[in-house]
Coordinates of C-alpha atoms and ligand atoms in Angstrom, one line a residue:
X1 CA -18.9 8.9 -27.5
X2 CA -19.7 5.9 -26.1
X3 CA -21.3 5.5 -22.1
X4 CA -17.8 4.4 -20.6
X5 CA -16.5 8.3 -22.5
X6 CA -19.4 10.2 -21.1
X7 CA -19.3 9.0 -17.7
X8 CA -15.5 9.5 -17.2
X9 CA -15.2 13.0 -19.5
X10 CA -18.6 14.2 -18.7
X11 CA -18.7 13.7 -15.1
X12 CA -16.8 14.1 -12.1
X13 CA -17.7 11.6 -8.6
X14 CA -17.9 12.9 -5.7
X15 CA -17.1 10.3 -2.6
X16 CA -17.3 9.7 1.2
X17 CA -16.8 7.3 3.4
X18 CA -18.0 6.3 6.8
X19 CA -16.1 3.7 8.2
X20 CA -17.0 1.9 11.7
X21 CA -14.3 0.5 13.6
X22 CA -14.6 -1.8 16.5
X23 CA -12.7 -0.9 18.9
X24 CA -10.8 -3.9 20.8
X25 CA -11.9 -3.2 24.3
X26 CA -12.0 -6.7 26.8
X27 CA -15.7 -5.1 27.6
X28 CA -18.6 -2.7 26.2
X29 CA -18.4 1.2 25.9
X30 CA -20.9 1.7 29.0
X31 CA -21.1 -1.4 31.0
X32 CA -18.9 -4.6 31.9
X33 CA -20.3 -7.3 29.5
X34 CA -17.5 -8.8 27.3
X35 CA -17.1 -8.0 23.5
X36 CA -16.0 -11.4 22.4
X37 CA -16.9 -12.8 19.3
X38 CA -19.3 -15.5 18.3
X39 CA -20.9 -16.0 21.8
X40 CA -24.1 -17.5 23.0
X41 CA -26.5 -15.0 21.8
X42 CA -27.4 -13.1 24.2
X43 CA -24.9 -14.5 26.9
X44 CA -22.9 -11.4 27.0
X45 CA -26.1 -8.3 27.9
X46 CA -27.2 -6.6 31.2
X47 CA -29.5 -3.8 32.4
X48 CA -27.7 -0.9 30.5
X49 CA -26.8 -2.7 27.4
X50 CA -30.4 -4.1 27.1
X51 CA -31.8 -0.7 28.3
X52 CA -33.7 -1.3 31.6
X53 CA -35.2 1.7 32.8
X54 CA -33.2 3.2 35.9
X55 CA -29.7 1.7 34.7
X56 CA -27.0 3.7 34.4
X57 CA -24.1 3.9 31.1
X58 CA -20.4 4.6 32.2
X59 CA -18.0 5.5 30.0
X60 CA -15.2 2.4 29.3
X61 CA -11.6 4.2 29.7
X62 CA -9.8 1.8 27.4
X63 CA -12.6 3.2 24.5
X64 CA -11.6 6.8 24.8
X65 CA -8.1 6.2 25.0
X66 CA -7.7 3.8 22.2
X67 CA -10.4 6.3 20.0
X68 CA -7.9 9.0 20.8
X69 CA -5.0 6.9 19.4
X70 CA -7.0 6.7 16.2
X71 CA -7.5 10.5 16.1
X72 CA -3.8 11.2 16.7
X73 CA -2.6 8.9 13.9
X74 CA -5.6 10.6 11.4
X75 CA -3.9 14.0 12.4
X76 CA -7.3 15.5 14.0
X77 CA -7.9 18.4 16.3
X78 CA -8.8 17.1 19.5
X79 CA -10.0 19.5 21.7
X80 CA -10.3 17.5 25.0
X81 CA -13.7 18.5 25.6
X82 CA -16.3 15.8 24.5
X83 CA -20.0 15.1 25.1
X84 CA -22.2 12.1 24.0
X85 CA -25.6 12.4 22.6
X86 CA -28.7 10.5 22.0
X87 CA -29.7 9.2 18.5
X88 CA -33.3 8.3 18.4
X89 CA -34.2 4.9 16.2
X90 CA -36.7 2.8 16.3
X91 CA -34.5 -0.6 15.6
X92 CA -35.9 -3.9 17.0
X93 CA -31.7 -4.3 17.1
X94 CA -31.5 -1.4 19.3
X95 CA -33.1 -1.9 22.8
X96 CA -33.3 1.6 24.0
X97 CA -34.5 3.1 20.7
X98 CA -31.7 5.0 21.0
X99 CA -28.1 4.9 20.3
X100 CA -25.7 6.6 22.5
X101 CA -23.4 8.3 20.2
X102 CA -21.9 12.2 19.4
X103 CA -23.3 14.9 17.7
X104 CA -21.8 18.2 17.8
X105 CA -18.3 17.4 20.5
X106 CA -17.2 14.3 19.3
X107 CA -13.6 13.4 20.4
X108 CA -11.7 13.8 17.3
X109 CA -12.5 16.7 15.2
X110 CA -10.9 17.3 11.8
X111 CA -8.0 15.8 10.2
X112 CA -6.5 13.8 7.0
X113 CA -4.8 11.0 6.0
X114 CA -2.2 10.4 3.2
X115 CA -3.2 7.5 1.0
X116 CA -1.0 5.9 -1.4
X117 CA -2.5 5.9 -5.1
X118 CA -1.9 2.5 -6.2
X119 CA -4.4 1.4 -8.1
X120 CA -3.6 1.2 -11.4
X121 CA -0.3 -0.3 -10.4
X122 CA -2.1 -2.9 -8.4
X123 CA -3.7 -4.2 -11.4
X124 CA -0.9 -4.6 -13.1
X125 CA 0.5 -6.7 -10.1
X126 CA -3.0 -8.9 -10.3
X127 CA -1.4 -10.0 -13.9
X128 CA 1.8 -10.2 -13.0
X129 CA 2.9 -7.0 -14.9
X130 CA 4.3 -4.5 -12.3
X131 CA 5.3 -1.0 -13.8
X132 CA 8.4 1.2 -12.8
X133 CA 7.7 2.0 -9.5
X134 CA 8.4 5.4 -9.8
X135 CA 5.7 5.6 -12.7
X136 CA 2.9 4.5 -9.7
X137 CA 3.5 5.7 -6.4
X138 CA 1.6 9.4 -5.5
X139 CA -0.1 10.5 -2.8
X140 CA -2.9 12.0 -2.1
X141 CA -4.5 14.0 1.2
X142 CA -8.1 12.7 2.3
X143 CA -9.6 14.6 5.0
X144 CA -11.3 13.7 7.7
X145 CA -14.7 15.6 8.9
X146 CA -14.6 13.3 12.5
X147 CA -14.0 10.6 14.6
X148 CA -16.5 9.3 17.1
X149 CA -17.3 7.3 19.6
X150 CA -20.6 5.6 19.6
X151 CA -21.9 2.4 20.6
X152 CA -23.1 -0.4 18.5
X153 CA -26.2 -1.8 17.6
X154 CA -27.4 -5.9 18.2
X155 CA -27.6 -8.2 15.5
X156 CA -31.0 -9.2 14.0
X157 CA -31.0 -13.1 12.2
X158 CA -33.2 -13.5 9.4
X159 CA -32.1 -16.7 7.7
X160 CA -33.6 -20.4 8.4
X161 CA -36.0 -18.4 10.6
X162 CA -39.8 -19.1 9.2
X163 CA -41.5 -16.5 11.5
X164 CA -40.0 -13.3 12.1
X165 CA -36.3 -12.3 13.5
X166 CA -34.4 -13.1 16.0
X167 CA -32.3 -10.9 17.6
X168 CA -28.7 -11.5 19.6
X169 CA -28.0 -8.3 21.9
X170 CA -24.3 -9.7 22.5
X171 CA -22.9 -7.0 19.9
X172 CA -25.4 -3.8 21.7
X173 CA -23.3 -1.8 23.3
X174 CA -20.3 -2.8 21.7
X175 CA -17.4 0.9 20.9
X176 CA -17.1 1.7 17.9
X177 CA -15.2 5.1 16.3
X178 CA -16.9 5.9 13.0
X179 CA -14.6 7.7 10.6
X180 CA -16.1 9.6 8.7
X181 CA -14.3 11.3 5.4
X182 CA -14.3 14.3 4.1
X183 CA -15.7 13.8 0.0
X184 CA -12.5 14.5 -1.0
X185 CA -12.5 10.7 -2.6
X186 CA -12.6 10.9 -6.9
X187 CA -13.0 7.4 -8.0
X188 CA -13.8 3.9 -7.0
X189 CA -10.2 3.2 -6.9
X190 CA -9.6 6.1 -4.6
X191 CA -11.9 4.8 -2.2
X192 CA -10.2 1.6 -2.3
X193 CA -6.9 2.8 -1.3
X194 CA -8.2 5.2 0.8
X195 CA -9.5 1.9 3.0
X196 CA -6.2 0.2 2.7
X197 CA -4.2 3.3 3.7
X198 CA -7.3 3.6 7.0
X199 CA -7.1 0.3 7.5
X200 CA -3.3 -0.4 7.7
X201 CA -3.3 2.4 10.4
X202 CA -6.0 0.9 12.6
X203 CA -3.5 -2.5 12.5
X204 CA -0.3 -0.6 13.5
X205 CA -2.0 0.7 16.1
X206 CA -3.3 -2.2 17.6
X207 CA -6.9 -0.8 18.0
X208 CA -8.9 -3.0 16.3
X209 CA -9.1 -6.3 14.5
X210 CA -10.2 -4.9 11.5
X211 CA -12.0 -8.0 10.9
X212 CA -14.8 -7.1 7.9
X213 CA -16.0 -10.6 8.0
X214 CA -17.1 -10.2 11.8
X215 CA -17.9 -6.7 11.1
X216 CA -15.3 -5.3 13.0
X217 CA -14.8 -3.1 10.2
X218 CA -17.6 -1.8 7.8
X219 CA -17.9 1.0 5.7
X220 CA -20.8 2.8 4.4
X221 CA -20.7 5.1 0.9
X222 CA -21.9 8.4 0.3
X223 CA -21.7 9.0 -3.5
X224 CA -23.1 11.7 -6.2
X225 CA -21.8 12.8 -9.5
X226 CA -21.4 16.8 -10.7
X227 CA -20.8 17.9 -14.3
X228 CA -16.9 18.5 -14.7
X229 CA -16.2 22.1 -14.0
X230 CA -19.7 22.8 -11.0
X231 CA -18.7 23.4 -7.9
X232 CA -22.3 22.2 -6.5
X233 CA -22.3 18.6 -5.2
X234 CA -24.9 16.7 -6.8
X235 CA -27.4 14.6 -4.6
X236 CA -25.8 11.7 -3.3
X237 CA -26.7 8.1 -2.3
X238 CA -25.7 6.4 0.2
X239 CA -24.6 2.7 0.4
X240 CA -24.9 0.0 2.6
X241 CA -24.3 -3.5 2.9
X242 CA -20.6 -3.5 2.1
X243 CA -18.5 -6.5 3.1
X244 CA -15.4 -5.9 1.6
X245 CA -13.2 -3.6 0.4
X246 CA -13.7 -4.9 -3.2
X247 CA -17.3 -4.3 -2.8
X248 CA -17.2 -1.3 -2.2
X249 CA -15.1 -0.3 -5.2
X250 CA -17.3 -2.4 -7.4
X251 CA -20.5 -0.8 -5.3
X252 CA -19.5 2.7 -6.2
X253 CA -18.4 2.2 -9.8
X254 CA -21.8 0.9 -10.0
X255 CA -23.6 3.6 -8.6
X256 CA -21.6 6.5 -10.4
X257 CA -22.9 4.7 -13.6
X258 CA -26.3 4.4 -12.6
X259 CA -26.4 7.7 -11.8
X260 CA -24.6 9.2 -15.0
X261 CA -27.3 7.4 -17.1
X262 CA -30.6 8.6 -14.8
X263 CA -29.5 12.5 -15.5
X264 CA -28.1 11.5 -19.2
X265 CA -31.7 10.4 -19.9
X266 CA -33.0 14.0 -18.0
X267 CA -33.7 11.9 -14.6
X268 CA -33.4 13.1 -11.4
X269 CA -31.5 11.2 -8.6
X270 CA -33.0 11.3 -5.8
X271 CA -30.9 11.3 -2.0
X272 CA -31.8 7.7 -0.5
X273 CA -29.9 5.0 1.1
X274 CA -29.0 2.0 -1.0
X275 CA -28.4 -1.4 -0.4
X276 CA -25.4 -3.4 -2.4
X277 CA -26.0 -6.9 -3.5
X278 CA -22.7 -8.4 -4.0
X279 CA -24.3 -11.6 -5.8
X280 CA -26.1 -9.2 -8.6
X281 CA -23.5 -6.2 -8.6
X282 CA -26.4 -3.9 -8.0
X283 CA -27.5 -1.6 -5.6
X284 CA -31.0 -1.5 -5.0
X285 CA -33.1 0.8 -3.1
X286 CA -33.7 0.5 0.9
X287 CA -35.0 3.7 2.3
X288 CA -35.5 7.6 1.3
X289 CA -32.1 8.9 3.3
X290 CA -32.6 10.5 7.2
X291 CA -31.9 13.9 7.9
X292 CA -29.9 14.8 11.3
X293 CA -33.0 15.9 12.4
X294 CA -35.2 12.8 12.1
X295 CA -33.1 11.3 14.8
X296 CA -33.6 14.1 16.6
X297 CA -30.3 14.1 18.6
X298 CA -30.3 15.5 22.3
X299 CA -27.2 15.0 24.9
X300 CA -27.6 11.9 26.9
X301 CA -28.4 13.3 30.0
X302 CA -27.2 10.1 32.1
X303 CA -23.7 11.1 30.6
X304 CA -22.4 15.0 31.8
X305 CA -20.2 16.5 29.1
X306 CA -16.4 16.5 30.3
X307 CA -12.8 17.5 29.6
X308 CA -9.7 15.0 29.0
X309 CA -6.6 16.7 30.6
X310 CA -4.3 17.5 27.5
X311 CA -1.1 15.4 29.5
X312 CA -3.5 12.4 29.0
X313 CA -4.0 13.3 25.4
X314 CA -0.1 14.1 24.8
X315 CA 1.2 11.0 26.9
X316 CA -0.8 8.8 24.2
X317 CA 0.7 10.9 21.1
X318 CA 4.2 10.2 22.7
X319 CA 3.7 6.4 23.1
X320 CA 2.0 6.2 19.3
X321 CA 4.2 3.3 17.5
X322 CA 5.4 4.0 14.4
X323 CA 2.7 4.2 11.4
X324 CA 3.1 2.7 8.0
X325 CA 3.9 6.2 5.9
X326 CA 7.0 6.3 8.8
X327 CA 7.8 3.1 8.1
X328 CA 7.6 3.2 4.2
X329 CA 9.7 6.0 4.7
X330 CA 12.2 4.3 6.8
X331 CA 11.9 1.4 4.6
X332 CA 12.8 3.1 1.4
X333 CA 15.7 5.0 3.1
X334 CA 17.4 2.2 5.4
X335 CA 17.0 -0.5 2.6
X336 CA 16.9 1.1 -0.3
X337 CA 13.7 -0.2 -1.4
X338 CA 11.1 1.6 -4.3
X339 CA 8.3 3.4 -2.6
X340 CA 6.0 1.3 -4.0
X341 CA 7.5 -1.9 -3.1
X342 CA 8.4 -0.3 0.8
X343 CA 4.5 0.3 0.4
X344 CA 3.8 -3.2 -0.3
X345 CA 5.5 -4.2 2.2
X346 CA 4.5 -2.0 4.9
X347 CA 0.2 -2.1 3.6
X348 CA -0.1 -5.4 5.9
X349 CA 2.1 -5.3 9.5
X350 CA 2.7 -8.6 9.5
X351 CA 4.9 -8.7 6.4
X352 CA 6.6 -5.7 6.9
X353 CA 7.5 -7.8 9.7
X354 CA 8.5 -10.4 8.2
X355 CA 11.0 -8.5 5.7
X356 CA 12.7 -6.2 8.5
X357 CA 13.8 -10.3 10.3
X358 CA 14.9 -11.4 6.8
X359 CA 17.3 -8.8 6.4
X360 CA 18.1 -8.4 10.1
X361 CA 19.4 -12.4 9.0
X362 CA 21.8 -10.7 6.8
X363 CA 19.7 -11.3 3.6
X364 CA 20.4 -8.7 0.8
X365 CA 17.1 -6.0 1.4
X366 CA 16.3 -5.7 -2.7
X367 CA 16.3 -9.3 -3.5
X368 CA 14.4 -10.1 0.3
X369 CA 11.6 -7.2 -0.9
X370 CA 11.2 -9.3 -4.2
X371 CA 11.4 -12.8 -3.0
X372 CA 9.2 -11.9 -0.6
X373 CA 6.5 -9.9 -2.8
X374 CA 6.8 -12.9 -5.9
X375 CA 7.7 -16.1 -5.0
X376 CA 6.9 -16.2 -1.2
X377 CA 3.5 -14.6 -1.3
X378 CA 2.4 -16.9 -4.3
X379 CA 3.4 -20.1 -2.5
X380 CA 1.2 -18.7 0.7
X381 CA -1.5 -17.6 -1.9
X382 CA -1.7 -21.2 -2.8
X383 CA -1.5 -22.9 0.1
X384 CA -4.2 -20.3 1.8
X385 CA -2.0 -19.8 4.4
X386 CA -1.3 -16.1 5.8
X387 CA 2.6 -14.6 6.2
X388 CA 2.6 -16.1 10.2
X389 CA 2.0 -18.9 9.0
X390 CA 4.3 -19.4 6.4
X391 CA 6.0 -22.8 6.8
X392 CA 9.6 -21.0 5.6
X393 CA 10.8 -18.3 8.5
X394 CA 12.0 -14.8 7.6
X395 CA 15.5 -16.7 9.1
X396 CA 14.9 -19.6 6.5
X397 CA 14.5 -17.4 3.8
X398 CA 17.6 -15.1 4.5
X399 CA 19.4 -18.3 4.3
X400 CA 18.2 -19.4 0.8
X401 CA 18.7 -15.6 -0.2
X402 CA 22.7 -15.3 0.9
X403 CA 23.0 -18.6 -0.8
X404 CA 21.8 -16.2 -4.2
X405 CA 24.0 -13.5 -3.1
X406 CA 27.1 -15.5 -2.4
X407 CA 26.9 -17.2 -6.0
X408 CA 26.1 -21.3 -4.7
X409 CA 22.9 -21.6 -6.3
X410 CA 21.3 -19.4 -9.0
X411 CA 18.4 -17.2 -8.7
X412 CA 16.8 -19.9 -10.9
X413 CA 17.7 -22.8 -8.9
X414 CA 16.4 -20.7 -6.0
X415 CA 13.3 -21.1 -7.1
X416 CA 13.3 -24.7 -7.2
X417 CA 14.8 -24.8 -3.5
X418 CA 12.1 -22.6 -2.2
X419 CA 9.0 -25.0 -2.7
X420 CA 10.9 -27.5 -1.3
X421 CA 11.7 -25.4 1.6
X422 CA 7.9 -25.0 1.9
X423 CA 7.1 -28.4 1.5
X424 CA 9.8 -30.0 3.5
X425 CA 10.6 -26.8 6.2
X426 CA 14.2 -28.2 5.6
X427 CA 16.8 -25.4 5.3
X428 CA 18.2 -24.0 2.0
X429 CA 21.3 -25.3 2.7
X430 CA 20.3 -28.7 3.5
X431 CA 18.2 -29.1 0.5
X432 CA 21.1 -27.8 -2.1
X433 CA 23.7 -29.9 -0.1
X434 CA 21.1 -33.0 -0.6
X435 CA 20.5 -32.6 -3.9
X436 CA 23.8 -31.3 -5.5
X437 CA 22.8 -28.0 -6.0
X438 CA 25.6 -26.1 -5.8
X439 CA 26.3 -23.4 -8.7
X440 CA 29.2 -24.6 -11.0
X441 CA 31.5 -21.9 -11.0
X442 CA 34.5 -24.5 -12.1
X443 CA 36.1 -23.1 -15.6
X444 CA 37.8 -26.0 -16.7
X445 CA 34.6 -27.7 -16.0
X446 CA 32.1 -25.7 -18.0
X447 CA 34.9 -25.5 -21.0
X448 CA 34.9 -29.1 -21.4
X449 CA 31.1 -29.4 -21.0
X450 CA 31.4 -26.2 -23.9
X451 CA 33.5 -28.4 -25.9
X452 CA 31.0 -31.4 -25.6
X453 CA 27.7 -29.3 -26.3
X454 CA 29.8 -27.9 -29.8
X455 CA 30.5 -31.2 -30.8
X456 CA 26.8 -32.2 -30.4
X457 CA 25.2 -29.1 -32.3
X458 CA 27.2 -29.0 -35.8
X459 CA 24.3 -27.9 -37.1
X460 CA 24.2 -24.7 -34.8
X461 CA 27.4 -24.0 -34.7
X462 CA 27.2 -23.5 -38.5
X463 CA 24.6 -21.1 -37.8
X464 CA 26.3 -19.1 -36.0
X465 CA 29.4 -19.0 -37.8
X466 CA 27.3 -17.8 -40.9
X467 CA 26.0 -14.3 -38.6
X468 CA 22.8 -16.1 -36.9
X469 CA 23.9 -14.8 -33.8
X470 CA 20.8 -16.4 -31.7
X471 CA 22.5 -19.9 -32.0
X472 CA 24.6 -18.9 -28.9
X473 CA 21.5 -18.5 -26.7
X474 CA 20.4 -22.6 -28.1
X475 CA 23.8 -23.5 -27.3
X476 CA 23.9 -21.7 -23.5
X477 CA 20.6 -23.6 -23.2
X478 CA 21.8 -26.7 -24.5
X479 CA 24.9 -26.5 -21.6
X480 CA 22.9 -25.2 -18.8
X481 CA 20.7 -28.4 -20.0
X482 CA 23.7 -30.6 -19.7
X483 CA 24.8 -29.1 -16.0
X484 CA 21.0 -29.3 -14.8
X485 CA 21.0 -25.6 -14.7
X486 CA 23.7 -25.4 -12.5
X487 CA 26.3 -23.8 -14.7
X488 CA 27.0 -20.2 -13.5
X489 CA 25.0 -18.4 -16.6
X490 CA 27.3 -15.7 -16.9
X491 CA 30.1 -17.7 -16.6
X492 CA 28.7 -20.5 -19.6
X493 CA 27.7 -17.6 -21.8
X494 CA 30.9 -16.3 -21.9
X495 CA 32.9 -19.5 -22.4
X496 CA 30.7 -20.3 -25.5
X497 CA 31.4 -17.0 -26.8
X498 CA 34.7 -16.9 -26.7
X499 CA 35.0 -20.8 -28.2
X500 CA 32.3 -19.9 -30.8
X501 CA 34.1 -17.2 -32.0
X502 CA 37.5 -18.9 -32.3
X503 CA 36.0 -21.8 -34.1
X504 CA 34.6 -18.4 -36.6
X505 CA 38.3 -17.5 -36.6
X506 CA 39.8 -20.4 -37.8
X507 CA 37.2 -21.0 -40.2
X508 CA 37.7 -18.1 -42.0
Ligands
ZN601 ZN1 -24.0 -4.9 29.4

């Protein structure tokens, strides 16, 4: 057996995730001091986000309603009663060397999420390969242990700085929910999709940027392997230092086969939090892993436990907008799209979107889902531009796609008007009107153009009156050649069929 056959046959991983999510709140979870972005450091901090002695936390309304969207859409229990608790760390990025979080009443309790199993299928996509749909698209249940609120640490800055750290306090403070998974997650790819299926509910909801490269969203890995068949968990590792969702597939693959090979060679792994290094593909050691009780959790006695009236709860359930499985849902039924390319097209809002005004503009749903998934996205992918800022609209597109539909161009010529579109933000019909594209659908036409492309190809035709019956496709090419690919194809395949085989006739 070789490593790759023990690992996978051998062993079975055992995943969680803990995902922080920065809630978009104008100001911090206890005080008034903005949350913006990429401020002065330091600029945005007073007395109860720096810690003074004798200042007093209170809690930020928009937090605990917008955390309690998140729980609703995650399907948790949320009992309305919630208390917030101390978390004791000594952290020269944490000014009270202690973190206001909760331990045993957070505000959303259990629930689960349905994520769409796609990764094999993505691949695929990556090399332009996509399988039958109905071959690729399962889901699976994740569940969710809890959702809390807690409030983020400050930012220490190490590089360019000779002596020491510096330290920015503008992020202390700062709500976050931290999601955290049940290990119900069986593979690197699981965890992947399971991010992407988290991640596109956090954007319909409008609760968060879900901005990984300002740390809006981050997402720590608890991982351990068990012999196939034990029930046990094995010890797990936890990993840090994870800055996008590719890194923490690659992060985990890693660690379940450094871990496979410590026990393989009668080693034991021992429960420790690692750091990834996304420039070596390694994870390296940081620190033997806390217990609950190091930080030695009491409630935050500035902060009285409380109850949320359950019409507050239920009024925010009711005004919930709709959530991507709804959608796919919607999308597969209304448009009669596959659930894997309704899932495609739902994963990121925005072009969902952008399909739903495409074929509210009258374009046909099927071909809008693939124009949109193959020729659209590559152009953008190119170009490094996202879907808002595509320089053809979801109305210019519909355009170029009824021009398909109604038989003017062809899908092939379609896919020269497109980059021109892009280029030029003319309109489809401008650009085939310009440049003569319009589908010949004339039969006279194409018969006499037939007749010419015979009389120049004696030598095909002879193969094909002799049974090589792949001469027809030269001589298709030969006319569509002649019209500049404007021919109707269906149309110029069956004229030279018909003359080819009356030229057989008479032959004979
Ligand atoms: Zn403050």
């Amino acid at each position: 057996m070789t490593n790759d056959e023990v690992r996978t046959t051998k062993y079975e991983p055992v995943i969680g995730l803990e995902v922080h999510c920065q809630l978009l709140t104008k100001t911090k979870l206890f005080c008034g001091c903005e949350t913006k972005f990429g401020a002065e450091p330091n600029s945005h901090t007073c007395p109860v986000c720096l810690g003074w002695p004798g200042s007093l936390p209170v809690l930020n309304e928009e937090a605990l309603r917008l955390g309690i969207k998140i729980g609703l859409a995650l399907n948790c229990e949320i009992s309305g009663r919630l208390k917030f608790d101390r978390k004791n760390y000594f952290y020269p990025d944490l000014p009270k060397a202690y973190q206001i979080s909760q331990y045993d009443m957070p505000v959303n309790g259990k629930g689960w999420i349905e994520i769409e199993q796609r990764a094999e299928s993505r691949e695929q996509r990556e090399n332009q390969n996509p399988m039958p749909s109905a071959l690729c698209s399962m889901a699976k249940r994740v569940g969710i242990t809890r959702a809390h609120l807690e409030e983020d640490a400050g930012k220490l800055l190490h590089e360019g700085i000779k002596d020491g750290s510096l330290v920015d306090y503008n992020r202390a403070g700062t709500p976050l929910l931290e999601i955290v998974s049940e290990p119900d997650i069986r593979s690197a790819e699981e965890a992947y999709d399971y991010l992407t299926s988290l991640k596109a509910i956090l954007e319909y909801l409008e609760v968060s940027d879900c901005n990984m490269e300002e740390g809006s969203l981050r997402c720590d890995a608890n991982v351990s392997v068990r012999p196939v068949g034990q029930e046990k968990f094995g010890t797990r590792t936890e990993i840090k230092n994870l800055n996008s969702f590719k890194a923490v597939q690659k992060a985990i693959e890693y660690e379940i086969k450094r871990q496979v090979e410590m026990i393989e060679a009668g080693e034991k792994v021992s429960q420790e939090t690692r750091l990834w290094n996304d420039d070596t593909g390694k994870t390296a050691l940081m620190r033997s892993k806390e217990q609950a009780h190091d930080y030695r959790y009491f409630p935050e006695p500035d902060l009285v436990p409380f109850s949320i009236a359950q019409e507050f709860i239920e009024g925010l359930r009711k005004n919930l907008p709709e959530l991507p499985q709804a959608r796919t849902n919607r999308f597969t039924k209304d448009f009669g799209l596959s659930p894997y390319d309704a899932a495609v097209l739902v994963q990121e809002k925005k072009l969902g979107d952008y399909f739903e005004a495409c074929v509210k503009e009258k374009a046909n749903s099927k071909l809008a889902s693939n124009w949109i998934q193959s020729e659209l996205l590559a152009l953008l992918n190119t170009a490094k531009k996202t879907i808002e800022e595509s320089p053809v609209t979801p109305q210019a597109l519909a355009g170029l796609l009824r021009l398909i539909d109604n038989n003017t161009i062809s899908g092939k010529i379609a896919k020269d008007v497109l980059p021109l579109m892009f280029e030029t933000g003319k309109s489809a019909d401008a650009i085939v009107k310009e440049k003569g594209l319009e589908q010949v659908t004339d039969t006279k036409l194409i018969e006499e153009i037939a007749d010419k492309v015979i009389a120049a190809n004696p030598k095909s035709v002879a193969d094909f009156k002799s049974g090589k019956t792949t001469a027809l496709g030269f001589l298709v090419g030969q006319l569509m050649k002649e019209t500049k690919g404007k021919a109707n194809p269906k149309l110029a395949n069956e004229i030279l069929s018909k003359k080819l085989a009356s030229l057989k006739k008479i032959s004979k």
